[in-house]
C-alpha atoms as an extended CHARMM CRD file, in Angstrom:
* protein
*
        65  EXT
         1         1  MET       CA             55.0760000000       13.1580000000      279.3240000000  PROA      1               0.0000000000
         2         2  LYS       CA             56.6900000000       14.8020000000      276.6540000000  PROA      2               0.0000000000
         3         3  LEU       CA             57.0050000000       18.5840000000      276.5270000000  PROA      3               0.0000000000
         4         4  TYR       CA             58.3650000000       21.2100000000      273.7600000000  PROA      4               0.0000000000
         5         5  VAL       CA             60.1200000000       23.7740000000      275.1700000000  PROA      5               0.0000000000
         6         6  PRO       CA             61.1370000000       26.2510000000      272.2490000000  PROA      6               0.0000000000
         7         7  GLU       CA             63.3390000000       28.3140000000      274.1130000000  PROA      7               0.0000000000
         8         8  MET       CA             65.5230000000       25.9300000000      275.5690000000  PROA      8               0.0000000000
         9         9  SER       CA             68.9130000000       26.1990000000      273.8010000000  PROA      9               0.0000000000
        10        10  CYS       CA             71.8660000000       25.4820000000      276.2090000000  PROA      10              0.0000000000
        11        11  GLY       CA             73.3810000000       23.7110000000      279.4640000000  PROA      11              0.0000000000
        12        12  HSD       CA             71.8090000000       26.6720000000      281.7160000000  PROA      12              0.0000000000
        13        13  CYS       CA             68.3500000000       26.3140000000      279.9840000000  PROA      13              0.0000000000
        14        14  LYS       CA             68.7690000000       22.2770000000      280.9140000000  PROA      14              0.0000000000
        15        15  SER       CA             69.8620000000       22.8470000000      284.5100000000  PROA      15              0.0000000000
        16        16  SER       CA             67.2760000000       25.2980000000      285.2180000000  PROA      16              0.0000000000
        17        17  ILE       CA             64.3190000000       22.8760000000      283.8080000000  PROA      17              0.0000000000
        18        18  GLY       CA             65.8020000000       20.3520000000      285.9250000000  PROA      18              0.0000000000
        19        19  THR       CA             65.9580000000       22.3620000000      289.0220000000  PROA      19              0.0000000000
        20        20  ALA       CA             62.3510000000       23.5160000000      288.3860000000  PROA      20              0.0000000000
        21        21  ILE       CA             60.8650000000       20.2010000000      287.9250000000  PROA      21              0.0000000000
        22        22  ALA       CA             62.7500000000       18.4690000000      291.0860000000  PROA      22              0.0000000000
        23        23  GLY       CA             61.3140000000       21.2420000000      292.9070000000  PROA      23              0.0000000000
        24        24  LEU       CA             57.9470000000       20.0320000000      291.9460000000  PROA      24              0.0000000000
        25        25  ASP       CA             58.4380000000       16.3240000000      292.0320000000  PROA      25              0.0000000000
        26        26  GLY       CA             61.9810000000       15.1170000000      293.7040000000  PROA      26              0.0000000000
        27        27  ALA       CA             61.2970000000       11.6840000000      292.4140000000  PROA      27              0.0000000000
        28        28  ALA       CA             60.6900000000       13.2010000000      288.7180000000  PROA      28              0.0000000000
        29        29  THR       CA             63.2240000000       12.0090000000      285.9110000000  PROA      29              0.0000000000
        30        30  VAL       CA             64.0090000000       14.2450000000      283.0500000000  PROA      30              0.0000000000
        31        31  GLU       CA             65.5550000000       13.3130000000      279.6250000000  PROA      31              0.0000000000
        32        32  PHE       CA             66.3940000000       16.1130000000      277.1900000000  PROA      32              0.0000000000
        33        33  ASP       CA             66.4760000000       16.3530000000      273.4990000000  PROA      33              0.0000000000
        34        34  MET       CA             68.4040000000       19.5400000000      273.0270000000  PROA      34              0.0000000000
        35        35  ASP       CA             68.4950000000       19.5110000000      269.1750000000  PROA      35              0.0000000000
        36        36  ALA       CA             64.6340000000       18.8440000000      269.1860000000  PROA      36              0.0000000000
        37        37  ARG       CA             64.0200000000       21.3920000000      272.0240000000  PROA      37              0.0000000000
        38        38  LYS       CA             61.7840000000       18.4050000000      273.6460000000  PROA      38              0.0000000000
        39        39  ILE       CA             61.9380000000       17.0890000000      277.3310000000  PROA      39              0.0000000000
        40        40  THR       CA             60.5350000000       13.7350000000      278.4250000000  PROA      40              0.0000000000
        41        41  VAL       CA             59.5100000000       13.7800000000      282.1880000000  PROA      41              0.0000000000
        42        42  ALA       CA             58.4900000000       10.9410000000      284.2580000000  PROA      42              0.0000000000
        43        43  THR       CA             56.3340000000       12.1370000000      287.2140000000  PROA      43              0.0000000000
        44        44  ASP       CA             53.3430000000       11.5380000000      288.8360000000  PROA      44              0.0000000000
        45        45  LYS       CA             52.4680000000       15.1340000000      288.1500000000  PROA      45              0.0000000000
        46        46  THR       CA             49.9470000000       16.2750000000      285.6270000000  PROA      46              0.0000000000
        47        47  SER       CA             51.2940000000       17.8990000000      282.3530000000  PROA      47              0.0000000000
        48        48  ALA       CA             49.8680000000       21.3190000000      283.3440000000  PROA      48              0.0000000000
        49        49  GLU       CA             51.4170000000       21.2360000000      286.8890000000  PROA      49              0.0000000000
        50        50  VAL       CA             54.9730000000       20.8460000000      285.0470000000  PROA      50              0.0000000000
        51        51  ILE       CA             54.1660000000       23.4220000000      282.4810000000  PROA      51              0.0000000000
        52        52  ASP       CA             53.1210000000       25.9950000000      285.0870000000  PROA      52              0.0000000000
        53        53  ALA       CA             56.4510000000       25.0140000000      286.9780000000  PROA      53              0.0000000000
        54        54  LEU       CA             58.5420000000       26.0430000000      283.8830000000  PROA      54              0.0000000000
        55        55  ASP       CA             56.4070000000       28.9720000000      282.8490000000  PROA      55              0.0000000000
        56        56  VAL       CA             57.4130000000       30.4200000000      286.4550000000  PROA      56              0.0000000000
        57        57  ILE       CA             60.8160000000       30.2840000000      285.5020000000  PROA      57              0.0000000000
        58        58  GLY       CA             60.1780000000       31.9340000000      282.2590000000  PROA      58              0.0000000000
        59        59  PHE       CA             60.2550000000       28.8180000000      279.7770000000  PROA      59              0.0000000000
        60        60  ASP       CA             57.0470000000       28.4560000000      277.8480000000  PROA      60              0.0000000000
        61        61  ALA       CA             56.1420000000       24.8320000000      277.1210000000  PROA      61              0.0000000000
        62        62  GLU       CA             53.5380000000       22.5410000000      275.7040000000  PROA      62              0.0000000000
        63        63  VAL       CA             52.7200000000       18.9520000000      275.5450000000  PROA      63              0.0000000000
        64        64  ALA       CA             54.3610000000       17.3850000000      272.4300000000  PROA      64              0.0000000000
        65        65  ASP       CA             53.7710000000       14.3140000000      270.2770000000  PROA      65              0.0000000000
């Protein structure tokens, strides 16, 4: 799934997001496009579950094209 994370802007953001997703699904993989502020997540969790995990750590996210 691809998600737009508008507030993602630095390495600390990347680390926090990666840790949150790993906590949700330890087998998940995350690719970051910092310039576009998008992430691509390979997981068996739903987009709603991933978005909720990011919301808990203070990042708004939405499904991206």
